[in-house]
Amino acid sequence: MAASSYIGGRFRGFLPVVVDVETSGFDSGRNALLEIAAVIIGGEAGMLRPLATHHFHVQPFAGAVLDPAALAFTGIDPHHPLRGAVSEAEALAGLFRPIRAAVKAAACRRAILVGHNAAFDLAFVKAAEQRTQIKNNPFHLFSTFDTVSLAGLAYGETVLAKAAQAAGLEWDNQQAHSALYDAQQTAELFCRIVNRWDFYFAKAGH
């Protein structure tokens, strides 16, 4: 079966795209989106894998609340001159464009956001979308795949670092809490869980 037809049918026409955000707090309406990464998933039955990664540092929107505790946790200095940050509009456009292309290439209807605590990531994406009035959001408006639940089922772990290690992935605490690193690790975790399921499902003759 071709990769496009497999991925197009595996999740009812939804293309999995792993997203991770780093923010200046927990409130998507008041706190800033500071970093965002997206990993597009593809492949064939039992061999899902990350295909492409897109990543942006993001400038805080005007009036955003920057919680010092959140900044200390992520280690992000929103005003550092070497961040290379872009506006929310540029970041979303830079993500949405290749994701829409991937959705079309995979014969899917929409993308579905995959994340570790996915509702949090989706909320910040939607809040930035509303602030910028950018069009053509490729993601399903409310449905997600949450690797917290999937990893809890597959490995008995819900913390990303522990779930990744239980899945046989290496984990670097120095790189953790970067949107790029966490998105890449979450993508690998998601693929391993789905591939493991597909393997045992096929082995059982279903």
PDB file of N, CA and C in Angstrom, residues 107-143:
ATOM      1  N   ALA A 107      -3.294  12.697   0.785  1.00  0.00           N
ATOM      2  CA  ALA A 107      -4.701  12.402   0.493  1.00  0.00           C
ATOM      3  C   ALA A 107      -5.544  12.434   1.766  1.00  0.00           C
ATOM      4  N   CYS A 108      -5.230  13.383   2.639  1.00  0.00           N
ATOM      5  CA  CYS A 108      -5.996  13.559   3.877  1.00  0.00           C
ATOM      6  C   CYS A 108      -6.929  14.756   3.751  1.00  0.00           C
ATOM      7  N   ARG A 109      -7.838  14.866   4.703  1.00  0.00           N
ATOM      8  CA  ARG A 109      -8.788  15.981   4.716  1.00  0.00           C
ATOM      9  C   ARG A 109      -8.274  17.143   5.546  1.00  0.00           C
ATOM     10  N   ARG A 110      -7.664  16.827   6.689  1.00  0.00           N
ATOM     11  CA  ARG A 110      -7.131  17.860   7.579  1.00  0.00           C
ATOM     12  C   ARG A 110      -5.971  17.268   8.340  1.00  0.00           C
ATOM     13  N   ALA A 111      -5.237  18.130   9.018  1.00  0.00           N
ATOM     14  CA  ALA A 111      -4.233  17.678   9.976  1.00  0.00           C
ATOM     15  C   ALA A 111      -4.908  17.520  11.331  1.00  0.00           C
ATOM     16  N   ILE A 112      -4.336  16.652  12.161  1.00  0.00           N
ATOM     17  CA  ILE A 112      -4.781  16.533  13.541  1.00  0.00           C
ATOM     18  C   ILE A 112      -3.570  16.738  14.437  1.00  0.00           C
ATOM     19  N   LEU A 113      -3.700  17.609  15.415  1.00  0.00           N
ATOM     20  CA  LEU A 113      -2.573  17.952  16.269  1.00  0.00           C
ATOM     21  C   LEU A 113      -2.289  16.817  17.242  1.00  0.00           C
ATOM     22  N   VAL A 114      -1.035  16.398  17.269  1.00  0.00           N
ATOM     23  CA  VAL A 114      -0.542  15.423  18.233  1.00  0.00           C
ATOM     24  C   VAL A 114       0.341  16.174  19.221  1.00  0.00           C
ATOM     25  N   GLY A 115       0.121  15.968  20.508  1.00  0.00           N
ATOM     26  CA  GLY A 115       0.949  16.662  21.481  1.00  0.00           C
ATOM     27  C   GLY A 115       0.942  15.969  22.817  1.00  0.00           C
ATOM     28  N   HIS A 116       1.904  16.332  23.640  1.00  0.00           N
ATOM     29  CA  HIS A 116       1.958  15.822  25.002  1.00  0.00           C
ATOM     30  C   HIS A 116       1.247  16.867  25.862  1.00  0.00           C
ATOM     31  N   ASN A 117       0.033  16.555  26.285  1.00  0.00           N
ATOM     32  CA  ASN A 117      -0.939  17.544  26.786  1.00  0.00           C
ATOM     33  C   ASN A 117      -1.373  18.415  25.607  1.00  0.00           C
ATOM     34  N   ALA A 118      -1.954  17.752  24.619  1.00  0.00           N
ATOM     35  CA  ALA A 118      -2.226  18.371  23.324  1.00  0.00           C
ATOM     36  C   ALA A 118      -3.181  19.554  23.402  1.00  0.00           C
ATOM     37  N   ALA A 119      -4.110  19.538  24.344  1.00  0.00           N
ATOM     38  CA  ALA A 119      -5.069  20.643  24.446  1.00  0.00           C
ATOM     39  C   ALA A 119      -4.362  21.964  24.721  1.00  0.00           C
ATOM     40  N   PHE A 120      -3.280  21.907  25.479  1.00  0.00           N
ATOM     41  CA  PHE A 120      -2.498  23.113  25.784  1.00  0.00           C
ATOM     42  C   PHE A 120      -1.904  23.689  24.497  1.00  0.00           C
ATOM     43  N   ASP A 121      -1.272  22.842  23.700  1.00  0.00           N
ATOM     44  CA  ASP A 121      -0.648  23.300  22.455  1.00  0.00           C
ATOM     45  C   ASP A 121      -1.689  23.844  21.484  1.00  0.00           C
ATOM     46  N   LEU A 122      -2.811  23.116  21.345  1.00  0.00           N
ATOM     47  CA  LEU A 122      -3.861  23.561  20.429  1.00  0.00           C
ATOM     48  C   LEU A 122      -4.439  24.900  20.858  1.00  0.00           C
ATOM     49  N   ALA A 123      -4.589  25.108  22.158  1.00  0.00           N
ATOM     50  CA  ALA A 123      -5.141  26.374  22.652  1.00  0.00           C
ATOM     51  C   ALA A 123      -4.259  27.549  22.265  1.00  0.00           C
ATOM     52  N   PHE A 124      -2.939  27.390  22.352  1.00  0.00           N
ATOM     53  CA  PHE A 124      -2.033  28.480  21.998  1.00  0.00           C
ATOM     54  C   PHE A 124      -1.998  28.710  20.490  1.00  0.00           C
ATOM     55  N   VAL A 125      -2.098  27.642  19.714  1.00  0.00           N
ATOM     56  CA  VAL A 125      -2.171  27.800  18.253  1.00  0.00           C
ATOM     57  C   VAL A 125      -3.434  28.564  17.874  1.00  0.00           C
ATOM     58  N   LYS A 126      -4.557  28.201  18.466  1.00  0.00           N
ATOM     59  CA  LYS A 126      -5.825  28.851  18.132  1.00  0.00           C
ATOM     60  C   LYS A 126      -5.852  30.298  18.609  1.00  0.00           C
ATOM     61  N   ALA A 127      -5.267  30.568  19.773  1.00  0.00           N
ATOM     62  CA  ALA A 127      -5.237  31.951  20.268  1.00  0.00           C
ATOM     63  C   ALA A 127      -4.395  32.832  19.353  1.00  0.00           C
ATOM     64  N   ALA A 128      -3.236  32.322  18.905  1.00  0.00           N
ATOM     65  CA  ALA A 128      -2.397  33.081  17.979  1.00  0.00           C
ATOM     66  C   ALA A 128      -3.104  33.274  16.644  1.00  0.00           C
ATOM     67  N   GLU A 129      -3.828  32.266  16.212  1.00  0.00           N
ATOM     68  CA  GLU A 129      -4.600  32.369  14.966  1.00  0.00           C
ATOM     69  C   GLU A 129      -5.642  33.481  15.068  1.00  0.00           C
ATOM     70  N   GLN A 130      -6.316  33.553  16.189  1.00  0.00           N
ATOM     71  CA  GLN A 130      -7.334  34.591  16.379  1.00  0.00           C
ATOM     72  C   GLN A 130      -6.708  35.973  16.431  1.00  0.00           C
ATOM     73  N   ARG A 131      -5.552  36.086  17.115  1.00  0.00           N
ATOM     74  CA  ARG A 131      -4.907  37.403  17.203  1.00  0.00           C
ATOM     75  C   ARG A 131      -4.427  37.888  15.838  1.00  0.00           C
ATOM     76  N   THR A 132      -3.926  36.996  15.028  1.00  0.00           N
ATOM     77  CA  THR A 132      -3.350  37.378  13.740  1.00  0.00           C
ATOM     78  C   THR A 132      -4.360  37.377  12.606  1.00  0.00           C
ATOM     79  N   GLN A 133      -5.514  36.722  12.850  1.00  0.00           N
ATOM     80  CA  GLN A 133      -6.549  36.602  11.808  1.00  0.00           C
ATOM     81  C   GLN A 133      -6.027  35.858  10.574  1.00  0.00           C
ATOM     82  N   ILE A 134      -5.051  34.982  10.792  1.00  0.00           N
ATOM     83  CA  ILE A 134      -4.525  34.194   9.681  1.00  0.00           C
ATOM     84  C   ILE A 134      -5.561  33.156   9.274  1.00  0.00           C
ATOM     85  N   LYS A 135      -5.597  32.851   7.987  1.00  0.00           N
ATOM     86  CA  LYS A 135      -6.610  31.946   7.446  1.00  0.00           C
ATOM     87  C   LYS A 135      -6.009  30.568   7.167  1.00  0.00           C
ATOM     88  N   ASN A 136      -6.922  29.623   6.895  1.00  0.00           N
ATOM     89  CA  ASN A 136      -6.553  28.281   6.433  1.00  0.00           C
ATOM     90  C   ASN A 136      -5.760  27.484   7.460  1.00  0.00           C
ATOM     91  N   ASN A 137      -6.212  27.527   8.715  1.00  0.00           N
ATOM     92  CA  ASN A 137      -5.636  26.656   9.732  1.00  0.00           C
ATOM     93  C   ASN A 137      -5.881  25.201   9.315  1.00  0.00           C
ATOM     94  N   PRO A 138      -4.819  24.396   9.144  1.00  0.00           N
ATOM     95  CA  PRO A 138      -5.025  23.032   8.649  1.00  0.00           C
ATOM     96  C   PRO A 138      -5.498  22.052   9.708  1.00  0.00           C
ATOM     97  N   PHE A 139      -5.453  22.441  10.980  1.00  0.00           N
ATOM     98  CA  PHE A 139      -5.746  21.507  12.061  1.00  0.00           C
ATOM     99  C   PHE A 139      -7.244  21.375  12.335  1.00  0.00           C
ATOM    100  N   HIS A 140      -7.635  20.183  12.766  1.00  0.00           N
ATOM    101  CA  HIS A 140      -8.986  19.989  13.283  1.00  0.00           C
ATOM    102  C   HIS A 140      -9.196  20.966  14.429  1.00  0.00           C
ATOM    103  N   LEU A 141     -10.393  21.511  14.518  1.00  0.00           N
ATOM    104  CA  LEU A 141     -10.640  22.596  15.470  1.00  0.00           C
ATOM    105  C   LEU A 141     -10.580  22.174  16.926  1.00  0.00           C
ATOM    106  N   PHE A 142     -10.884  20.899  17.207  1.00  0.00           N
ATOM    107  CA  PHE A 142     -10.893  20.499  18.624  1.00  0.00           C
ATOM    108  C   PHE A 142     -10.364  19.096  18.879  1.00  0.00           C
ATOM    109  N   SER A 143     -10.336  18.237  17.906  1.00  0.00           N
ATOM    110  CA  SER A 143      -9.834  16.879  18.125  1.00  0.00           C
ATOM    111  C   SER A 143      -8.313  16.858  18.126  1.00  0.00           C
TER     112      SER A 143
END
